[in-house]
Amino acid sequence: QVQLVESGGGLVQPGGSLRLSCGASGISFSIYSMSWYRQAPGKQRELVAGITGGGITKYADSVKGRFAISRDNIKKTMYLQMNNLKPEDTAVYYCNADRQRRLGVPGDYWGQGTQVTVSS
């Protein structure tokens, strides 16, 4: 059974930082493309960042230079380091796994989401 479990969300002031983690089980983690998506109230879910098994990355323009995605294939964990957070980054952040190894197209597996709130 595939499980993706996110952690690390919370409340942070503008300009602050958070690090999200996504632990995976039930998949051959190293060959899957892994991605972070987010959904704000009243908006569609959107790609934040993705990383292939070989380390190729893709970022939304809105987070380039502020967010960094990484993965540890031994620990079967993906990370999202978020710096200089802005109120518009407020959303539920979801982990996604794609066995077709794509970036920018969500795969079949989703985590339950973790809330990130940026507010003073």
GROMACS .gro file of C-alpha atoms in nm:
model
  120
    1GLN     CA    1   0.000   0.000   0.000
    2VAL     CA    2   0.137   0.338  -0.105
    3GLN     CA    3   0.162   0.603   0.165
    4LEU     CA    4   0.289   0.959   0.136
    5VAL     CA    5   0.305   1.149   0.463
    6GLU     CA    6   0.380   1.521   0.475
    7SER     CA    7   0.506   1.711   0.776
    8GLY     CA    8   0.660   2.046   0.862
    9GLY     CA    9   0.378   2.286   0.792
   10GLY     CA   10   0.273   2.560   1.029
   11LEU     CA   11   0.230   2.931   1.089
   12VAL     CA   12   0.519   3.159   0.997
   13GLN     CA   13   0.564   3.534   0.959
   14PRO     CA   14   0.635   3.690   0.620
   15GLY     CA   15   1.003   3.655   0.538
   16GLY     CA   16   1.033   3.342   0.748
   17SER     CA   17   1.126   2.986   0.653
   18LEU     CA   18   0.980   2.639   0.677
   19ARG     CA   19   1.099   2.296   0.569
   20LEU     CA   20   0.842   2.044   0.452
   21SER     CA   21   0.910   1.671   0.441
   22CYS     CA   22   0.732   1.390   0.258
   23GLY     CA   23   0.804   1.034   0.364
   24ALA     CA   24   0.710   0.758   0.121
   25SER     CA   25   0.640   0.389   0.160
   26GLY     CA   26   0.506   0.120  -0.070
   27ILE     CA   27   0.682   0.251  -0.384
   28SER     CA   28   1.022   0.215  -0.547
   29PHE     CA   29   1.100   0.567  -0.436
   30SER     CA   30   1.423   0.621  -0.628
   31ILE     CA   31   1.261   0.586  -0.971
   32TYR     CA   32   0.954   0.800  -0.903
   33SER     CA   33   0.933   1.167  -0.985
   34MET     CA   34   0.827   1.348  -0.669
   35SER     CA   35   0.656   1.683  -0.653
   36TRP     CA   36   0.501   1.938  -0.423
   37TYR     CA   37   0.167   2.090  -0.517
   38ARG     CA   38  -0.034   2.346  -0.326
   39GLN     CA   39  -0.393   2.460  -0.312
   40ALA     CA   40  -0.511   2.787  -0.166
   41PRO     CA   41  -0.876   2.848  -0.076
   42GLY     CA   42  -1.083   2.907  -0.387
   43LYS     CA   43  -0.795   2.828  -0.621
   44GLN     CA   44  -0.688   2.530  -0.828
   45ARG     CA   45  -0.414   2.301  -0.714
   46GLU     CA   46  -0.082   2.409  -0.869
   47LEU     CA   47   0.267   2.271  -0.905
   48VAL     CA   48   0.521   2.422  -0.668
   49ALA     CA   49   0.828   2.213  -0.747
   50GLY     CA   50   0.921   1.868  -0.872
   51ILE     CA   51   1.229   1.646  -0.880
   52THR     CA   52   1.305   1.334  -1.080
   53GLY     CA   53   1.479   1.029  -0.941
   54GLY     CA   54   1.799   1.154  -1.100
   55GLY     CA   55   1.770   1.500  -0.948
   56ILE     CA   56   1.632   1.711  -1.234
   57THR     CA   57   1.416   1.985  -1.087
   58LYS     CA   58   1.130   2.207  -1.197
   59TYR     CA   59   0.989   2.511  -1.014
   60ALA     CA   60   0.690   2.737  -1.047
   61ASP     CA   61   0.803   3.087  -1.145
   62SER     CA   62   0.649   3.227  -0.827
   63VAL     CA   63   0.887   3.029  -0.603
   64LYS     CA   64   1.211   3.033  -0.803
   65GLY     CA   65   1.498   3.161  -0.593
   66ARG     CA   66   1.303   3.116  -0.268
   67PHE     CA   67   1.219   2.744  -0.253
   68ALA     CA   68   1.448   2.444  -0.296
   69ILE     CA   69   1.333   2.086  -0.353
   70SER     CA   70   1.552   1.789  -0.268
   71ARG     CA   71   1.525   1.418  -0.201
   72ASP     CA   72   1.702   1.143  -0.011
   73ASN     CA   73   1.648   0.814  -0.194
   74ILE     CA   74   1.792   0.612   0.095
   75LYS     CA   75   1.550   0.763   0.345
   76LYS     CA   76   1.267   0.767   0.087
   77THR     CA   77   1.198   1.126   0.175
   78MET     CA   78   1.147   1.445  -0.024
   79TYR     CA   79   1.197   1.794   0.114
   80LEU     CA   80   1.092   2.148   0.033
   81GLN     CA   81   1.295   2.425   0.189
   82MET     CA   82   1.088   2.742   0.175
   83ASN     CA   83   1.261   3.074   0.243
   84ASN     CA   84   1.140   3.433   0.230
   85LEU     CA   85   0.782   3.317   0.261
   86LYS     CA   86   0.504   3.549   0.148
   87PRO     CA   87   0.136   3.563   0.242
   88GLU     CA   88   0.052   3.436  -0.107
   89ASP     CA   89   0.236   3.113  -0.025
   90THR     CA   90  -0.043   3.029   0.219
   91ALA     CA   91  -0.199   2.700   0.109
   92VAL     CA   92  -0.227   2.333   0.179
   93TYR     CA   93   0.085   2.166   0.042
   94TYR     CA   94   0.057   1.818  -0.103
   95CYS     CA   95   0.319   1.558  -0.185
   96ASN     CA   96   0.278   1.370  -0.513
   97ALA     CA   97   0.450   1.066  -0.662
   98ASP     CA   98   0.455   0.984  -1.035
   99ARG     CA   99   0.572   0.642  -1.152
  100GLN     CA  100   0.585   0.770  -1.511
  101ARG     CA  101   0.875   0.992  -1.402
  102ARG     CA  102   0.726   1.316  -1.534
  103LEU     CA  103   0.758   1.667  -1.400
  104GLY     CA  104   0.465   1.905  -1.413
  105VAL     CA  105   0.203   1.633  -1.449
  106PRO     CA  106   0.071   1.486  -1.125
  107GLY     CA  107   0.102   1.114  -1.068
  108ASP     CA  108  -0.145   0.878  -0.907
  109TYR     CA  109  -0.036   0.908  -0.546
  110TRP     CA  110  -0.105   1.197  -0.308
  111GLY     CA  111  -0.036   1.271   0.053
  112GLN     CA  112  -0.295   1.410   0.291
  113GLY     CA  113  -0.152   1.761   0.281
  114THR     CA  114   0.005   1.997   0.533
  115GLN     CA  115  -0.112   2.353   0.599
  116VAL     CA  116   0.128   2.641   0.552
  117THR     CA  117   0.009   2.980   0.672
  118VAL     CA  118   0.215   3.295   0.621
  119SER     CA  119   0.081   3.580   0.828
  120SER     CA  120   0.193   3.848   1.067
   0.00000   0.00000   0.00000
